[in-house]
JSON list of C-alpha atoms in Angstrom, two decimals:
[
{"chain": "D", "resi": 1, "resn": "UNK", "atom": "CA", "xyz": [-24.99, -7.59, 38.56]},
{"chain": "D", "resi": 2, "resn": "UNK", "atom": "CA", "xyz": [-24.33, -5.77, 35.52]},
{"chain": "D", "resi": 3, "resn": "UNK", "atom": "CA", "xyz": [-21.49, -4.26, 34.40]},
{"chain": "D", "resi": 4, "resn": "UNK", "atom": "CA", "xyz": [-22.16, -0.72, 33.43]},
{"chain": "D", "resi": 5, "resn": "UNK", "atom": "CA", "xyz": [-18.86, 0.44, 31.43]},
{"chain": "D", "resi": 6, "resn": "UNK", "atom": "CA", "xyz": [-18.91, -2.99, 29.93]},
{"chain": "D", "resi": 7, "resn": "UNK", "atom": "CA", "xyz": [-22.50, -3.22, 28.69]},
{"chain": "D", "resi": 8, "resn": "UNK", "atom": "CA", "xyz": [-21.77, 0.93, 27.53]},
{"chain": "D", "resi": 9, "resn": "UNK", "atom": "CA", "xyz": [-19.02, -0.25, 25.60]},
{"chain": "D", "resi": 10, "resn": "UNK", "atom": "CA", "xyz": [-20.30, -3.32, 23.58]},
{"chain": "D", "resi": 11, "resn": "UNK", "atom": "CA", "xyz": [-23.04, -0.57, 23.29]},
{"chain": "D", "resi": 12, "resn": "UNK", "atom": "CA", "xyz": [-20.69, 1.72, 22.01]},
{"chain": "D", "resi": 13, "resn": "UNK", "atom": "CA", "xyz": [-19.13, -1.41, 19.55]},
{"chain": "D", "resi": 14, "resn": "UNK", "atom": "CA", "xyz": [-22.33, -1.85, 17.95]},
{"chain": "D", "resi": 15, "resn": "UNK", "atom": "CA", "xyz": [-22.93, 1.79, 17.56]},
{"chain": "D", "resi": 16, "resn": "UNK", "atom": "CA", "xyz": [-19.30, 2.23, 15.61]},
{"chain": "D", "resi": 17, "resn": "UNK", "atom": "CA", "xyz": [-20.16, -0.81, 13.54]},
{"chain": "D", "resi": 18, "resn": "UNK", "atom": "CA", "xyz": [-23.39, 0.47, 12.63]},
{"chain": "D", "resi": 19, "resn": "UNK", "atom": "CA", "xyz": [-22.06, 3.42, 11.49]},
{"chain": "D", "resi": 20, "resn": "UNK", "atom": "CA", "xyz": [-19.24, 2.01, 9.48]},
{"chain": "D", "resi": 21, "resn": "UNK", "atom": "CA", "xyz": [-21.39, -0.08, 7.33]},
{"chain": "D", "resi": 22, "resn": "UNK", "atom": "CA", "xyz": [-24.16, 2.75, 7.00]},
{"chain": "D", "resi": 23, "resn": "UNK", "atom": "CA", "xyz": [-21.18, 5.35, 6.06]},
{"chain": "D", "resi": 24, "resn": "UNK", "atom": "CA", "xyz": [-18.63, 3.69, 4.32]},
{"chain": "D", "resi": 25, "resn": "UNK", "atom": "CA", "xyz": [-20.64, 1.83, 1.23]},
{"chain": "D", "resi": 26, "resn": "UNK", "atom": "CA", "xyz": [-22.44, 4.85, 0.37]},
{"chain": "D", "resi": 27, "resn": "UNK", "atom": "CA", "xyz": [-18.89, 6.87, 0.67]},
{"chain": "D", "resi": 28, "resn": "UNK", "atom": "CA", "xyz": [-17.95, 3.98, -2.10]},
{"chain": "D", "resi": 29, "resn": "UNK", "atom": "CA", "xyz": [-20.29, 4.74, -4.40]},
{"chain": "D", "resi": 30, "resn": "UNK", "atom": "CA", "xyz": [-19.31, 8.70, -5.02]},
{"chain": "D", "resi": 31, "resn": "UNK", "atom": "CA", "xyz": [-15.84, 7.31, -5.00]},
{"chain": "D", "resi": 32, "resn": "UNK", "atom": "CA", "xyz": [-16.94, 4.86, -7.97]},
{"chain": "D", "resi": 33, "resn": "UNK", "atom": "CA", "xyz": [-18.51, 7.65, -9.97]},
{"chain": "D", "resi": 34, "resn": "UNK", "atom": "CA", "xyz": [-15.89, 10.35, -9.56]},
{"chain": "D", "resi": 35, "resn": "UNK", "atom": "CA", "xyz": [-14.73, 10.37, -13.08]},
{"chain": "D", "resi": 36, "resn": "UNK", "atom": "CA", "xyz": [-10.60, 9.62, -11.58]},
{"chain": "D", "resi": 37, "resn": "UNK", "atom": "CA", "xyz": [-12.08, 5.86, -10.40]},
{"chain": "D", "resi": 38, "resn": "UNK", "atom": "CA", "xyz": [-11.65, 4.82, -13.89]},
{"chain": "D", "resi": 39, "resn": "UNK", "atom": "CA", "xyz": [-9.18, 5.67, -16.75]},
{"chain": "D", "resi": 40, "resn": "UNK", "atom": "CA", "xyz": [-10.23, 6.22, -20.52]},
{"chain": "D", "resi": 41, "resn": "UNK", "atom": "CA", "xyz": [-10.11, 2.41, -21.06]},
{"chain": "D", "resi": 42, "resn": "UNK", "atom": "CA", "xyz": [-12.57, 2.21, -18.10]},
{"chain": "D", "resi": 43, "resn": "UNK", "atom": "CA", "xyz": [-10.24, 0.39, -16.10]},
{"chain": "D", "resi": 44, "resn": "UNK", "atom": "CA", "xyz": [-10.14, 0.84, -12.14]},
{"chain": "D", "resi": 45, "resn": "UNK", "atom": "CA", "xyz": [-7.30, 3.24, -11.55]},
{"chain": "D", "resi": 46, "resn": "UNK", "atom": "CA", "xyz": [-5.01, 3.75, -8.36]},
{"chain": "D", "resi": 47, "resn": "UNK", "atom": "CA", "xyz": [-7.60, 6.06, -7.05]},
{"chain": "D", "resi": 48, "resn": "UNK", "atom": "CA", "xyz": [-10.72, 4.03, -6.97]},
{"chain": "D", "resi": 49, "resn": "UNK", "atom": "CA", "xyz": [-7.93, 0.36, -5.82]},
{"chain": "D", "resi": 50, "resn": "UNK", "atom": "CA", "xyz": [-6.99, 2.49, -2.58]},
{"chain": "D", "resi": 51, "resn": "UNK", "atom": "CA", "xyz": [-10.52, 3.69, -2.04]},
{"chain": "D", "resi": 52, "resn": "UNK", "atom": "CA", "xyz": [-11.86, 0.56, -2.84]},
{"chain": "D", "resi": 53, "resn": "UNK", "atom": "CA", "xyz": [-9.21, -1.11, -0.39]},
{"chain": "D", "resi": 54, "resn": "UNK", "atom": "CA", "xyz": [-9.76, 1.16, 2.54]},
{"chain": "D", "resi": 55, "resn": "UNK", "atom": "CA", "xyz": [-13.60, 0.64, 2.82]},
{"chain": "D", "resi": 56, "resn": "UNK", "atom": "CA", "xyz": [-13.36, -3.34, 2.46]},
{"chain": "D", "resi": 57, "resn": "UNK", "atom": "CA", "xyz": [-10.89, -2.99, 5.56]},
{"chain": "D", "resi": 58, "resn": "UNK", "atom": "CA", "xyz": [-13.32, -0.65, 7.24]},
{"chain": "D", "resi": 59, "resn": "UNK", "atom": "CA", "xyz": [-16.31, -3.07, 6.61]},
{"chain": "D", "resi": 60, "resn": "UNK", "atom": "CA", "xyz": [-14.01, -5.92, 8.20]},
{"chain": "D", "resi": 61, "resn": "UNK", "atom": "CA", "xyz": [-13.48, -4.09, 11.68]},
{"chain": "D", "resi": 62, "resn": "UNK", "atom": "CA", "xyz": [-17.07, -3.06, 11.76]},
{"chain": "D", "resi": 63, "resn": "UNK", "atom": "CA", "xyz": [-17.73, -7.08, 11.54]},
{"chain": "D", "resi": 64, "resn": "UNK", "atom": "CA", "xyz": [-14.98, -7.61, 14.40]},
{"chain": "D", "resi": 65, "resn": "UNK", "atom": "CA", "xyz": [-16.83, -4.92, 16.27]},
{"chain": "D", "resi": 66, "resn": "UNK", "atom": "CA", "xyz": [-20.14, -6.14, 16.02]},
{"chain": "D", "resi": 67, "resn": "UNK", "atom": "CA", "xyz": [-18.85, -9.82, 17.01]},
{"chain": "D", "resi": 68, "resn": "UNK", "atom": "CA", "xyz": [-17.23, -8.27, 20.09]},
{"chain": "D", "resi": 69, "resn": "UNK", "atom": "CA", "xyz": [-20.35, -5.96, 20.77]},
{"chain": "D", "resi": 70, "resn": "UNK", "atom": "CA", "xyz": [-22.81, -8.77, 20.98]},
{"chain": "D", "resi": 71, "resn": "UNK", "atom": "CA", "xyz": [-20.30, -11.36, 22.64]},
{"chain": "D", "resi": 72, "resn": "UNK", "atom": "CA", "xyz": [-19.51, -9.01, 25.79]},
{"chain": "D", "resi": 73, "resn": "UNK", "atom": "CA", "xyz": [-23.69, -8.42, 25.70]},
{"chain": "D", "resi": 74, "resn": "UNK", "atom": "CA", "xyz": [-24.44, -12.37, 25.55]},
{"chain": "D", "resi": 75, "resn": "UNK", "atom": "CA", "xyz": [-22.01, -12.93, 27.78]},
{"chain": "D", "resi": 76, "resn": "UNK", "atom": "CA", "xyz": [-22.81, -11.09, 30.69]}
]
């Protein structure tokens, strides 16, 4: 018998992962285009570095969410 709560949780994980994969890269493109992202010599500033780190962490979490969601669905 399928577990509706578990299935709903797995789907929620997959939706969250998809949201992150869609939203965070678009956010990073906007941050990279911001004048605060580079200094006068064209080097990355802390503004860009911090946001790049945040996006990278969000994408890693999204991958973990997707793996957990798929694993849960396949384990049923």
